[in-house]
Tab-separated table of C-alpha atoms in Angstrom:
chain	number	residue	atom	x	y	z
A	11	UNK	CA	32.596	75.924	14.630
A	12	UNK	CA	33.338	72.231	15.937
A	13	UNK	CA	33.587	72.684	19.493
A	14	UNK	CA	30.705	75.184	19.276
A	15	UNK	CA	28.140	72.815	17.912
A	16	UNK	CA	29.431	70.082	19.950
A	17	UNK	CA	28.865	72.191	23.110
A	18	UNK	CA	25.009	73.059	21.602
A	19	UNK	CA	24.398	68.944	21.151
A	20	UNK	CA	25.902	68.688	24.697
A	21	UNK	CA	23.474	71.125	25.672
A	22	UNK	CA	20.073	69.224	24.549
A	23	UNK	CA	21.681	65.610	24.302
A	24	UNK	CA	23.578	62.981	25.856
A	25	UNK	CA	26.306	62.761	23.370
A	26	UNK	CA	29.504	60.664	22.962
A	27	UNK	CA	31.978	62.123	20.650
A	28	UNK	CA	33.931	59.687	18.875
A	29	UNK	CA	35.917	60.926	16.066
A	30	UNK	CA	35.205	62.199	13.241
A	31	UNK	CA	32.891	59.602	10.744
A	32	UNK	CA	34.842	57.771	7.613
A	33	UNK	CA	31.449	55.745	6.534
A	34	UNK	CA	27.581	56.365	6.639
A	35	UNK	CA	25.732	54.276	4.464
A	36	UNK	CA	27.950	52.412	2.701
A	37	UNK	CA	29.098	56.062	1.640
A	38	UNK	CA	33.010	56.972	2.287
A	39	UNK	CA	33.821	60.495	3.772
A	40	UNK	CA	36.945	61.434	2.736
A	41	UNK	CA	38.749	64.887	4.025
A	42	UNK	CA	41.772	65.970	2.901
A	43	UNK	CA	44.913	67.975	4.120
A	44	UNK	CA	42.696	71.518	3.134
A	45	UNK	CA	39.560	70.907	4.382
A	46	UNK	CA	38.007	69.199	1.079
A	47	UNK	CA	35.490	66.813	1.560
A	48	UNK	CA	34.311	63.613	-0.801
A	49	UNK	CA	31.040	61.521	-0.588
A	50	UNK	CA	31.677	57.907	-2.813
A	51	UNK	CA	30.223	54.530	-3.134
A	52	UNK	CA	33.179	53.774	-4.955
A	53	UNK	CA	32.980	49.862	-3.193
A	54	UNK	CA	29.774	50.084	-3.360
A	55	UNK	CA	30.208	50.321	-7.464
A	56	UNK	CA	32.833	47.829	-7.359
A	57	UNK	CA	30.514	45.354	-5.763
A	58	UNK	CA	27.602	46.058	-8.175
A	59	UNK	CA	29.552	45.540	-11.192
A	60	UNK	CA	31.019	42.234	-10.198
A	61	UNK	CA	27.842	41.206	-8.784
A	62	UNK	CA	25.987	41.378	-11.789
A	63	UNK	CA	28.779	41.417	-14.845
A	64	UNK	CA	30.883	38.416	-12.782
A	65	UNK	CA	34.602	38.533	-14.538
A	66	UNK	CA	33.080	39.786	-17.629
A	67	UNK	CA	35.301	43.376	-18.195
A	68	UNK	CA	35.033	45.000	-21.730
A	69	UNK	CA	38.563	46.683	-22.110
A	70	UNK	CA	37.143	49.503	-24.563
A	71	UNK	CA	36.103	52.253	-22.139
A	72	UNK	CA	32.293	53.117	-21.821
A	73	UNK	CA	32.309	56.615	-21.961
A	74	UNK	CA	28.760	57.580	-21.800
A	75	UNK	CA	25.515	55.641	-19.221
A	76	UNK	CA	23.389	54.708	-22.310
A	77	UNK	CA	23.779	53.237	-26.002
A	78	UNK	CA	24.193	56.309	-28.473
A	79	UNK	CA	20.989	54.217	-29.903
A	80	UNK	CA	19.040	53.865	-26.839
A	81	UNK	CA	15.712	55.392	-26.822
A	82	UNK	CA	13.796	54.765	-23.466
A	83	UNK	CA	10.244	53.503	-25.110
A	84	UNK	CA	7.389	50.692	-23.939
A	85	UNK	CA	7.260	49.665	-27.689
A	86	UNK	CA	10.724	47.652	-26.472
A	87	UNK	CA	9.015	45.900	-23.516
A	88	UNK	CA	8.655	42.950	-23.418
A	89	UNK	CA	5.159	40.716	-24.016
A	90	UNK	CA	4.982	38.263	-21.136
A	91	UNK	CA	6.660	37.170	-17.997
A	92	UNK	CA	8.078	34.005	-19.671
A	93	UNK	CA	10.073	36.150	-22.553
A	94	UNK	CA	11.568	38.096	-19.525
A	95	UNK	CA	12.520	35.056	-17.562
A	96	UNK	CA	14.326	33.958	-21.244
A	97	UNK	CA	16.067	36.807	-21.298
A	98	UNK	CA	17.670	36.759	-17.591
A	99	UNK	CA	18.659	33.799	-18.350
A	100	UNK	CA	20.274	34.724	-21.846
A	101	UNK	CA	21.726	37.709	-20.164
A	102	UNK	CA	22.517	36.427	-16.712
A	103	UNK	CA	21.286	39.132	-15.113
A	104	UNK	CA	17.992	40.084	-12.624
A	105	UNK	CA	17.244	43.570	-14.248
A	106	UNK	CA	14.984	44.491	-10.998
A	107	UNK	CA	17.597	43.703	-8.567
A	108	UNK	CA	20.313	45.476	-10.786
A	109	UNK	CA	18.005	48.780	-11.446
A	110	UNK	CA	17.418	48.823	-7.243
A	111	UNK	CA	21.670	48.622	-6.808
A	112	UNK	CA	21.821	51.246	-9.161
A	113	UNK	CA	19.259	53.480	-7.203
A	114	UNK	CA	21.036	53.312	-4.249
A	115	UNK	CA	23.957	54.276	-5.570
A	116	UNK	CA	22.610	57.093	-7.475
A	117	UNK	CA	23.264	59.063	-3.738
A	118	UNK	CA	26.313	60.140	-4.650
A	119	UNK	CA	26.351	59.587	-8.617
A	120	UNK	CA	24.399	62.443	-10.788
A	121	UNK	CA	25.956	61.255	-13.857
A	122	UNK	CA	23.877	58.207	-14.439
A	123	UNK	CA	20.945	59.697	-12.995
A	124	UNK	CA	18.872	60.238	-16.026
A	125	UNK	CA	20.411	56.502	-17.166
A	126	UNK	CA	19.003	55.002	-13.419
A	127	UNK	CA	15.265	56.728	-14.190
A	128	UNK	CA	14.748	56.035	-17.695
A	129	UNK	CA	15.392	51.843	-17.622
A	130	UNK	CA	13.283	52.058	-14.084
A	131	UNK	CA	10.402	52.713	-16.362
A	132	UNK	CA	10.577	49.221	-17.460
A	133	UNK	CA	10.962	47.435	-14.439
A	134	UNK	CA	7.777	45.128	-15.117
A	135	UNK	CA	8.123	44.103	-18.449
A	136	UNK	CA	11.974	45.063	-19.428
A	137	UNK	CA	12.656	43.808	-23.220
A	138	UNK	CA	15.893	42.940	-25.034
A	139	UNK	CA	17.114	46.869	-25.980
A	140	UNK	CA	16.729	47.185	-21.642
A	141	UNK	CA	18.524	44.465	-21.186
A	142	UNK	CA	21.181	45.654	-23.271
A	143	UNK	CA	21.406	49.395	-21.947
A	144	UNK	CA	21.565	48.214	-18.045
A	145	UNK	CA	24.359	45.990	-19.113
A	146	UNK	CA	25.689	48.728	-21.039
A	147	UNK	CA	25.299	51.062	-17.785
A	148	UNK	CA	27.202	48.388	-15.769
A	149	UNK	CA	29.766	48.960	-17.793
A	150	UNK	CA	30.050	52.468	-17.648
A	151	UNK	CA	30.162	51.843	-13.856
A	152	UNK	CA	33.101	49.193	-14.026
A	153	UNK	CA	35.149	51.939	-15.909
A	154	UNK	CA	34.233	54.936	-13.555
A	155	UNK	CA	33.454	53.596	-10.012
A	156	UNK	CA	36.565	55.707	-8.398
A	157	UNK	CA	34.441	58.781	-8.798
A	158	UNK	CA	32.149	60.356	-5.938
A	159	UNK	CA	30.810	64.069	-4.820
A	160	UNK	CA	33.469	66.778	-3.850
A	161	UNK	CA	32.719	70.216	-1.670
A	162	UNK	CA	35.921	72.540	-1.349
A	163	UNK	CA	37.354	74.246	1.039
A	164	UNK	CA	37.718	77.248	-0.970
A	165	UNK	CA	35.152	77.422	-3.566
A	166	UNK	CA	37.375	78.765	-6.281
A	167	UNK	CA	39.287	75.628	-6.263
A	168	UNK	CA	36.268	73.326	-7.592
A	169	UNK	CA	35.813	72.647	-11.260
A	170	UNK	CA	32.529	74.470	-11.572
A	171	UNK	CA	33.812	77.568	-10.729
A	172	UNK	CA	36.258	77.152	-13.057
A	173	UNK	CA	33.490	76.327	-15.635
A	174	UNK	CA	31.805	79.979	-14.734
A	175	UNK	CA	34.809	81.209	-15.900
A	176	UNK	CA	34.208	80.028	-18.987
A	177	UNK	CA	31.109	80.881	-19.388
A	178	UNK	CA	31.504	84.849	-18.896
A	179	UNK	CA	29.463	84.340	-15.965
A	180	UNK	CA	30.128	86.325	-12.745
A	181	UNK	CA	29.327	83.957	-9.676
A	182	UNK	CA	31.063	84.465	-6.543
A	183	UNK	CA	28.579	83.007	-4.532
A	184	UNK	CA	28.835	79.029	-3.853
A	185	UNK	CA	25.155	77.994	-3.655
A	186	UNK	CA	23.672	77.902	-7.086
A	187	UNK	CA	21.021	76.043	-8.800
A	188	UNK	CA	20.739	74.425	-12.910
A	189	UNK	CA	17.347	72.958	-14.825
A	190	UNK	CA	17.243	72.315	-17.535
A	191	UNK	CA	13.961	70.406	-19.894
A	192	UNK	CA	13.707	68.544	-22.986
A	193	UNK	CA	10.312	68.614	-24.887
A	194	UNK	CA	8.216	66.051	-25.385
A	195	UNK	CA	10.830	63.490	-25.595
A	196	UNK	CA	8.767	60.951	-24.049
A	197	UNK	CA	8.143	58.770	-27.288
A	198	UNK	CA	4.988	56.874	-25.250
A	199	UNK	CA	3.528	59.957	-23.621
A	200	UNK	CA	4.657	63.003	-25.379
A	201	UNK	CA	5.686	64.296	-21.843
A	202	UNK	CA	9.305	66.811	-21.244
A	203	UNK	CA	12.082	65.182	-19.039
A	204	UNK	CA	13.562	67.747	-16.362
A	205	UNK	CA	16.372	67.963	-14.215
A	206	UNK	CA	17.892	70.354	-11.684
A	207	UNK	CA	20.931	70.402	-9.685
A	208	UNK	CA	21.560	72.084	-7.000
A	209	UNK	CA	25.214	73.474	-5.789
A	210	UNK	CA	26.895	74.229	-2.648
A	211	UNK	CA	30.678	74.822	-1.959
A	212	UNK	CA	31.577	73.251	-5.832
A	213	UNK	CA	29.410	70.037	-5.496
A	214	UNK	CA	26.065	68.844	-5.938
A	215	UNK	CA	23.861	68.316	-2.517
A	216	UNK	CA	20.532	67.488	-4.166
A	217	UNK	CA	19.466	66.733	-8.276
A	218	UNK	CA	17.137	64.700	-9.919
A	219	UNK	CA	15.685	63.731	-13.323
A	220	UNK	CA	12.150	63.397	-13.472
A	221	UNK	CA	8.776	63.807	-15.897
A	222	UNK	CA	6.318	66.077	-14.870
A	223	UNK	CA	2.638	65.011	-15.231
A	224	UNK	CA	1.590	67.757	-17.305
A	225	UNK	CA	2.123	67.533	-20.845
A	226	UNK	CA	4.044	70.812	-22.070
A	227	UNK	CA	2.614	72.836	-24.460
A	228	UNK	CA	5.770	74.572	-25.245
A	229	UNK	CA	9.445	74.307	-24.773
A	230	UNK	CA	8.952	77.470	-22.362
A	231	UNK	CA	6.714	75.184	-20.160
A	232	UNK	CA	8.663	72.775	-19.977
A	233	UNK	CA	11.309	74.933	-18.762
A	234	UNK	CA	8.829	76.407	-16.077
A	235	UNK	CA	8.092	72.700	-15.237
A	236	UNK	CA	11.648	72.057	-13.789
A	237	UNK	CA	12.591	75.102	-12.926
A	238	UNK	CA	9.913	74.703	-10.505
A	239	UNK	CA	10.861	71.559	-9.065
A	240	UNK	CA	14.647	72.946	-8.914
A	241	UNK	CA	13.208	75.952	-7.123
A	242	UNK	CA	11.318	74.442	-4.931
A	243	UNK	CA	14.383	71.599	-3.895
A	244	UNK	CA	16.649	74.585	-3.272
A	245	UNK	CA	14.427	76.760	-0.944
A	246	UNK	CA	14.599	73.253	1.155
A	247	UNK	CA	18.863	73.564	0.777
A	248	UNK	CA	18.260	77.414	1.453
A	249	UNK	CA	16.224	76.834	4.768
A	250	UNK	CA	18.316	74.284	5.432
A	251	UNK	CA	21.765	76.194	5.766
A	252	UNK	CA	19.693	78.925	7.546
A	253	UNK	CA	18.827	76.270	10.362
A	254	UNK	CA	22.631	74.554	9.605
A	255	UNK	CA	23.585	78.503	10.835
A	256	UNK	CA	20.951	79.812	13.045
A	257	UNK	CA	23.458	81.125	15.664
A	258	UNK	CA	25.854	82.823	13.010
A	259	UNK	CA	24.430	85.878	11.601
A	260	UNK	CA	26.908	86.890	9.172
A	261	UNK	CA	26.891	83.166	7.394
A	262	UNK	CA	22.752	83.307	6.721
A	263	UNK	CA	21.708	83.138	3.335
A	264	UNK	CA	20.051	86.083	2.522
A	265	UNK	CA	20.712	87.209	-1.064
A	266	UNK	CA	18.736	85.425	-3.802
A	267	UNK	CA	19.531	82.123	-4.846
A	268	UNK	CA	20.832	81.835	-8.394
A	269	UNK	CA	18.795	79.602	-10.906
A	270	UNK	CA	20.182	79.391	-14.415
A	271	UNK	CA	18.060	77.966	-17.251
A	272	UNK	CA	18.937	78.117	-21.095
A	273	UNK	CA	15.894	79.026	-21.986
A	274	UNK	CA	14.794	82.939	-22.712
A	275	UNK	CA	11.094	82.620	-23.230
A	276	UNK	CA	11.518	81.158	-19.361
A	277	UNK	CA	13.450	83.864	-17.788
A	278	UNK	CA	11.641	86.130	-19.467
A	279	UNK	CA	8.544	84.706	-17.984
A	280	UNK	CA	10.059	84.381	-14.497
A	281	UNK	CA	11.294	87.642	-14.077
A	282	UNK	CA	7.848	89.464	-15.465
A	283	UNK	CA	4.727	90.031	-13.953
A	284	UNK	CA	2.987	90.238	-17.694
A	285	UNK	CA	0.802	87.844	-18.474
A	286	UNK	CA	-0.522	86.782	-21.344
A	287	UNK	CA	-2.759	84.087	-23.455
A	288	UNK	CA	-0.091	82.379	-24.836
A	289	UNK	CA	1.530	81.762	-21.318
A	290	UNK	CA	-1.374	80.924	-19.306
A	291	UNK	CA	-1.151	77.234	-19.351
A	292	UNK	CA	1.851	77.545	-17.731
A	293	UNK	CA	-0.066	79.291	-14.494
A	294	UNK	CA	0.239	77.213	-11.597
A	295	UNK	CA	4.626	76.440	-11.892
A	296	UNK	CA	5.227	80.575	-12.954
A	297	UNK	CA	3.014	81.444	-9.984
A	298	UNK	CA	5.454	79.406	-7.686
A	299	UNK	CA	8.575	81.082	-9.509
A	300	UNK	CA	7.626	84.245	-9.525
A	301	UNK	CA	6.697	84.164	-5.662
A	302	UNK	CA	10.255	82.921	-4.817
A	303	UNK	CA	11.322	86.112	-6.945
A	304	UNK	CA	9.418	88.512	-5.242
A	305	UNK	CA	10.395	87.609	-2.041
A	306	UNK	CA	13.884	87.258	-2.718
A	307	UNK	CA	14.821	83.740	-2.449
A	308	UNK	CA	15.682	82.882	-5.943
A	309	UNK	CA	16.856	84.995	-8.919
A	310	UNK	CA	16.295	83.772	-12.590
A	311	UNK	CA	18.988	83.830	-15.049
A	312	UNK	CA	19.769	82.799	-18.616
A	313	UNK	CA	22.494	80.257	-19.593
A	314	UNK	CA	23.539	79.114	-23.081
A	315	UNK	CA	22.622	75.589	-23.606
A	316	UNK	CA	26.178	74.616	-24.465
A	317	UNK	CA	27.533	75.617	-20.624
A	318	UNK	CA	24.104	74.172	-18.834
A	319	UNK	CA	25.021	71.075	-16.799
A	320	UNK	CA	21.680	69.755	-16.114
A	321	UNK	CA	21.317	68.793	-19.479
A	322	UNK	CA	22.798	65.313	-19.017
A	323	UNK	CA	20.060	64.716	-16.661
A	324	UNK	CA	17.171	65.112	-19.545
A	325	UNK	CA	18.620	62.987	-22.566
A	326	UNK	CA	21.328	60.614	-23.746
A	327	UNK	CA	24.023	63.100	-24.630
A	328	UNK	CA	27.240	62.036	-27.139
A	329	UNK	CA	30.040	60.813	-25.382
A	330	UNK	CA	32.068	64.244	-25.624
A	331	UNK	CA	29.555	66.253	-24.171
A	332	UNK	CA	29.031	63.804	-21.170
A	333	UNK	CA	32.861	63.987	-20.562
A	334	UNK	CA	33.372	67.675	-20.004
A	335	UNK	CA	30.220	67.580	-17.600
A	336	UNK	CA	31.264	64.426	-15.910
A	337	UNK	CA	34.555	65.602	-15.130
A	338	UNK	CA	32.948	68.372	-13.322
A	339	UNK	CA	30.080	67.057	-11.515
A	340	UNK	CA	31.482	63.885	-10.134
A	341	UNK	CA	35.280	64.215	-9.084
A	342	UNK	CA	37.732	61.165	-9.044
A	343	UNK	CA	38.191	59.969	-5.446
A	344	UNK	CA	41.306	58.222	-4.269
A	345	UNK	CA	41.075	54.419	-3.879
């Protein structure tokens, strides 16, 4: 498949072929001996945490982004300018230049994604409880910066399949998505946190944790909120590996797309055409859902809440939930 696309570049470009690439980005590609790939920042990490925690090292591990107290809320903020300048200086540390690091490097680090959005909130005005959770985050970056994406060779060899197995879940196929919602956790707005992730080949090409603008009505809503999102990111990854495999019948994606949610009154929703009054503020995001059903992009499928991945992405878990996910979602990289 190499010497095939290099010969359709050739074809349309002036092209020098060099080598396979080791960096992009400040991003190492790693291949091993069987074809597995890695995407890490793991200098990148290394950098940030000395940058901004100097020889400071807590020898306890940090085992989870976020203080098992931490509750992302404005009431915290601070009141003026001067009380944050006070507290960079107490804490020796530029929270907006720390919170942009930490952006870039969420490119190949899901795990602290929900972490990364929540203190962005308070980039303006950050109080003393921010200040304490980004150091706190830094921390859980000094003890886990060796750790980066991973696509296998052979799909059965990843973690998550392994996890499927454990779920009673038949999934042979590789590309895959998870959402998952909280409800109205947003203590300032009342507003649902959401989060998909989207698989390919045992390891995540595209996630995010976000709050949609519409206040949810439900938990069900909420559900249809980021499922939406999710569904509408991996019809992008779909097209994508279409285009990725234009020439190559046989390899086009043509069966639905897997989306698992943990919620029933949401998959019940998706895969009906009923409507009725209690569901109609939920119009415009089913609409979209049920469209990608129809035509056969996406299927919509139930998942216990204990096995759902995304959930990391919507609050601050305990430490030995975050663990089993971690482990699977972000793989240790070699140094």
């Amino acid at each position: 498949y190499r010497k095939k696309f290099e010969k359709e570049l050739l074809q349309k470009f002036e092209v020098n072929f060099i080598g396979q690439a080791h960096w992009f980005l400040s991003m190492r590609i790693h291949r091993d001996a069987i074809g597995n790939i890695s995407l890490d920042q793991s200098r990148y990490a290394i950098n940030i945490a000395k940058k901004f925690l100097g020889d400071l090292v807590i020898h306890k591990p940090v085992r989870r982004p976020l203080p098992a107290d931490f509750v992302a809320s404005k009431e915290d903020c601070a009141q003026s300018e001067e009380e944050v300048s006070a507290l960079e200086i107490e804490y020796r540390l530029n929270y907006s230049s720390a919170l942009g690091s930490l952006i870039y490097l969420l490119n190949t680090r899901p795990d602290i994604c929900f972490a990364v959005i929540k203190l962005a909130k308070f980039m303006r005005k950050p109080g003393r409880k921010h200040f304490q959770a980004m150091i706190h985050l830094l921390h859980f970056i000094q003890h886990n910066v060796q750790r980066g994406i991973k696509y296998y060779h052979d799909y059965e060899d990843s973690p998550v399949y392994s996890f499927f197995r454990e779920t009673g879940i038949e999934i042979d196929d590789a590309v895959f998505d998870m959402h998952f919602s909280s409800w109205q956790d947003c203590p300032d707005t009342g507003r649902s946190t959401g989060c998909y992730m989207n698989f390919v080949a045992g390891g995540v090409v595209d996630f995010n944790s976000f709050v949609p603008a519409p206040v949810a009505m439900s938990s069900t809503e909420a559900e249809m909120n980021a499922g939406a999102v999710g569904a509408m990111s991996m019809s992008y990854v779909r097209m994508l590996w279409n285009e990725l495999h234009n020439a190559e019948v046989d390899l086009l994606w043509k069966s639905p797309i897997r989306l698992f949610c943990d919620n029933n009154g949401a998959v019940l929703s998706a895969n009906s055409d009923k409507d009725s009054k209690a569901l109609r503020h939920t119009k415009r995001r089913m609409f979209y859902i049920r469209q990608v059903r129809k035509e056969g992009e996406m299927s919509y499928h139930f998942m216990d809440n204990k096995f759902m991945l995304a959930d990391i992405g919507t609050k601050n878990v305990p430490k030995l939930r975050f663990k089993p996910v971690l482990d699977i979602i972000v793989a240790e990289v070699p140094e």
